[in-house]
CSV table of C-alpha atoms and ligand atoms in Angstrom, one decimal:
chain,number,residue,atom,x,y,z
A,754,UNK,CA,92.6,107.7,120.0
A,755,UNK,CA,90.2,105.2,118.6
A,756,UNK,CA,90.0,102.1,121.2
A,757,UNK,CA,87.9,99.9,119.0
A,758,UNK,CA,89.5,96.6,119.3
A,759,UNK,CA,91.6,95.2,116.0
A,760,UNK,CA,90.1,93.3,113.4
A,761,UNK,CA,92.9,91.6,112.9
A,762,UNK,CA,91.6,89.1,110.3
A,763,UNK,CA,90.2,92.5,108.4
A,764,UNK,CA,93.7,93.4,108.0
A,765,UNK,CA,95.1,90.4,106.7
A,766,UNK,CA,92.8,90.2,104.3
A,767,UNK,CA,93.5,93.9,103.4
A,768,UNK,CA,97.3,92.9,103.6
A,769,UNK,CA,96.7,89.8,101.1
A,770,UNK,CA,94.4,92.2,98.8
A,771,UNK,CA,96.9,94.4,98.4
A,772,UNK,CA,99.9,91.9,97.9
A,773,UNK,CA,98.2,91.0,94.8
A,774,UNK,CA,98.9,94.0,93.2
A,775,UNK,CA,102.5,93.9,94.0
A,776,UNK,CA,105.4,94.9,91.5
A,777,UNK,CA,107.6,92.5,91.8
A,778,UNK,CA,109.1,90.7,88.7
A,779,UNK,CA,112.6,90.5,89.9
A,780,UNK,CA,111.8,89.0,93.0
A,781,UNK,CA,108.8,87.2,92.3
A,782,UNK,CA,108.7,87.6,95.8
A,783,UNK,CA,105.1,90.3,96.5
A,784,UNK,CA,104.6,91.7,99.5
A,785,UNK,CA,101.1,93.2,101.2
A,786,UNK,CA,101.1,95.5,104.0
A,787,UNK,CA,97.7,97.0,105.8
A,788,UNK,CA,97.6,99.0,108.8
A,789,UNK,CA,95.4,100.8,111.0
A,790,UNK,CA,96.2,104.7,111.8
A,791,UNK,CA,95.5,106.4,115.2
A,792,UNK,CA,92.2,107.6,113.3
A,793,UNK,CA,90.3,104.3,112.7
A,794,UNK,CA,91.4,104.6,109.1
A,795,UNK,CA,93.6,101.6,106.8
A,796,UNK,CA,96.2,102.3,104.8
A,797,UNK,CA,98.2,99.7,102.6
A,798,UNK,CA,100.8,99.2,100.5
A,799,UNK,CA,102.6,96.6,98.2
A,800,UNK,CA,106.2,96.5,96.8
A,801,UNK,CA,107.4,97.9,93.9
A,802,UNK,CA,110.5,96.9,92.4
A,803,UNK,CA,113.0,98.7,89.6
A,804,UNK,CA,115.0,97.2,86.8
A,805,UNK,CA,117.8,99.2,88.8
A,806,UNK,CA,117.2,96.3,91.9
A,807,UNK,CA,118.6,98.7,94.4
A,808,UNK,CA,115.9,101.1,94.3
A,809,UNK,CA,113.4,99.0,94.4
A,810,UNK,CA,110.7,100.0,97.2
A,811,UNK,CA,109.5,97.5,99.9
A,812,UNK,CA,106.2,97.2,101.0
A,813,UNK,CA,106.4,99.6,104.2
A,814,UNK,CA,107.9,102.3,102.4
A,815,UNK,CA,104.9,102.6,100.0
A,816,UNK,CA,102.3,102.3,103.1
A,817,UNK,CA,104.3,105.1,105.2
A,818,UNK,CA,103.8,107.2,102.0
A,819,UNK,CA,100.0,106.5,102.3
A,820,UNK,CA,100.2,107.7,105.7
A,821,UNK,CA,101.2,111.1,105.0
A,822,UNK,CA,99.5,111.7,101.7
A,823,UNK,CA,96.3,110.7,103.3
A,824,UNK,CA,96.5,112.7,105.9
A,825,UNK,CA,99.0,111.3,108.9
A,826,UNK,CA,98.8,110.1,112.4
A,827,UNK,CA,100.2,107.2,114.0
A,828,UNK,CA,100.4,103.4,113.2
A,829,UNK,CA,99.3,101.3,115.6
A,830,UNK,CA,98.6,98.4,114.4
A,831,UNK,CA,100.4,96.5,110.7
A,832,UNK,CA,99.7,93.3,108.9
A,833,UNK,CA,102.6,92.1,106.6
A,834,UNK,CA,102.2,89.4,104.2
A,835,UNK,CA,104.0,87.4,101.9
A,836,UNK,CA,102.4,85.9,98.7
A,837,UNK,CA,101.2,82.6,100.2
A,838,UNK,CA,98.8,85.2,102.3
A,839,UNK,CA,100.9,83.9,105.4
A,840,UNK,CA,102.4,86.4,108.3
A,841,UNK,CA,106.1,88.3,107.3
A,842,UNK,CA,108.8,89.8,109.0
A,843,UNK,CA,109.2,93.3,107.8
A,844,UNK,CA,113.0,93.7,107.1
A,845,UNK,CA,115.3,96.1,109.1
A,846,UNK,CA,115.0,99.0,107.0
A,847,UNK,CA,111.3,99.0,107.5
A,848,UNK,CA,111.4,98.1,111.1
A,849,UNK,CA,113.0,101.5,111.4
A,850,UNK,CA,110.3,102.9,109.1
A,851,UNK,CA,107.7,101.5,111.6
A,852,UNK,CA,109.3,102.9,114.3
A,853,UNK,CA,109.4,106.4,113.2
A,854,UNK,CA,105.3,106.6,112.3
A,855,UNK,CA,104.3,104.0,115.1
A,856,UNK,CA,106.6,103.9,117.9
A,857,UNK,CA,107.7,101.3,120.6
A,858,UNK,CA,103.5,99.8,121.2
A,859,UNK,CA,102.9,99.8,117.8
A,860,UNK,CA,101.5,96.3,117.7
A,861,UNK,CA,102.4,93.6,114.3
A,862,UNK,CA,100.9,90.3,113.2
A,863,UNK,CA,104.4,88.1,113.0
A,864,UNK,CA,104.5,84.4,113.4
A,865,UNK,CA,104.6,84.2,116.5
A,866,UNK,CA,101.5,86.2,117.0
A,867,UNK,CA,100.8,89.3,117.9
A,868,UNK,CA,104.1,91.5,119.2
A,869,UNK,CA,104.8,95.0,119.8
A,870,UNK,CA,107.2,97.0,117.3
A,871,UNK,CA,110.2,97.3,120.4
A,872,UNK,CA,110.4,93.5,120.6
A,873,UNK,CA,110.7,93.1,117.0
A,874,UNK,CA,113.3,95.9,117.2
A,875,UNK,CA,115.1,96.4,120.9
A,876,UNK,CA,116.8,99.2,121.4
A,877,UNK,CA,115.3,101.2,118.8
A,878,UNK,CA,117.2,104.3,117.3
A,879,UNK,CA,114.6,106.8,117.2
A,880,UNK,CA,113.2,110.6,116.8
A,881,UNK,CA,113.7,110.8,120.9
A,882,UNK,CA,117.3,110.4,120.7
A,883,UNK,CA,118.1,113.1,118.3
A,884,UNK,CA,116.7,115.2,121.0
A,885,UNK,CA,118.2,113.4,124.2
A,886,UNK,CA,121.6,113.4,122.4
A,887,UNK,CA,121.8,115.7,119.6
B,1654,THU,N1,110.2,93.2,100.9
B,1654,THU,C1,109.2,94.1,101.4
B,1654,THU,O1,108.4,94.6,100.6
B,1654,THU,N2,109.1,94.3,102.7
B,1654,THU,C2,109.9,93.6,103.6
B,1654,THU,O2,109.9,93.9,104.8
B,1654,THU,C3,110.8,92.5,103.2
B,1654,THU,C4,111.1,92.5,101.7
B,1654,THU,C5,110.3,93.1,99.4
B,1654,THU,C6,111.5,93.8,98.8
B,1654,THU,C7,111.6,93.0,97.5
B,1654,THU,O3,110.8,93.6,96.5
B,1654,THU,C8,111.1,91.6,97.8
B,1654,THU,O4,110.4,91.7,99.1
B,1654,THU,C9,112.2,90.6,98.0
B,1654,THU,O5,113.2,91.0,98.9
């Protein structure tokens, strides 16, 4: 587990760096995403959007991809960002997506400051309950 303390202004920035590179001419709407893994590593990733709208991939999907093909872990700490650089709300979908590679104390810059993941998503469906009920 690495216990230095988050730089969280280093992963803004890393959020807003990445937001620039965003695929988003549908939407016009780019979104950055940085976070730090179990490891001490950052990952990021932006959205990429599809002339078919539907399949179009939000930001978290691409940075839980980077997770894995960069060699796993854990999340514990994100950085979402819209394209004024400011602090956003990852949708549903990818609250669930969080959940899965960060869990319940995975901590995220929103807002209203610093939260963790299960008060951003109470009551979380998760990997636990395919076991406690499956
Ligand atoms: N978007 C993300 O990338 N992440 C979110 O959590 C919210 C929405 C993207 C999807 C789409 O490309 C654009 O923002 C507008 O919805």
């Amino acid at each position: 587990m690495n216990e230095t303390p988050i730089d969280w202004a280093q992963l803004k920035k890393d959020a807003r760096a990445v937001m620039k590179r965003a695929y988003a001419p549908y939407s016009q709407f780019p979104v950055g995403v940085a976070a730090l893994c179990d490891d001490g590593r950052t990952i990021v990733g932006c959205n990429v959007e599809n002339a078919s709208y539907g399949v179009g991939l939000c930001a978290e999907c691409g940075l839980v991809s980077e997770l894995h093909a960069s060699g796993g872990g854990r999340l514990t700490a994100v950085s979402c960002v819209d394209k004024h650089g400011n602090a956003l709300m990852p949708c549903g979908r990818c609250r669930q997506l969080l959940y899965e590679h960060g869990g319940r104390d995975m901590l995220i810059d929103t807002p209203e400051g610093i939260k963790k993941l299960h008060e951003i998503l109470p009551q979380a469906f998760g990997p636990d309950d395919l076991v406690e009920r499956g």
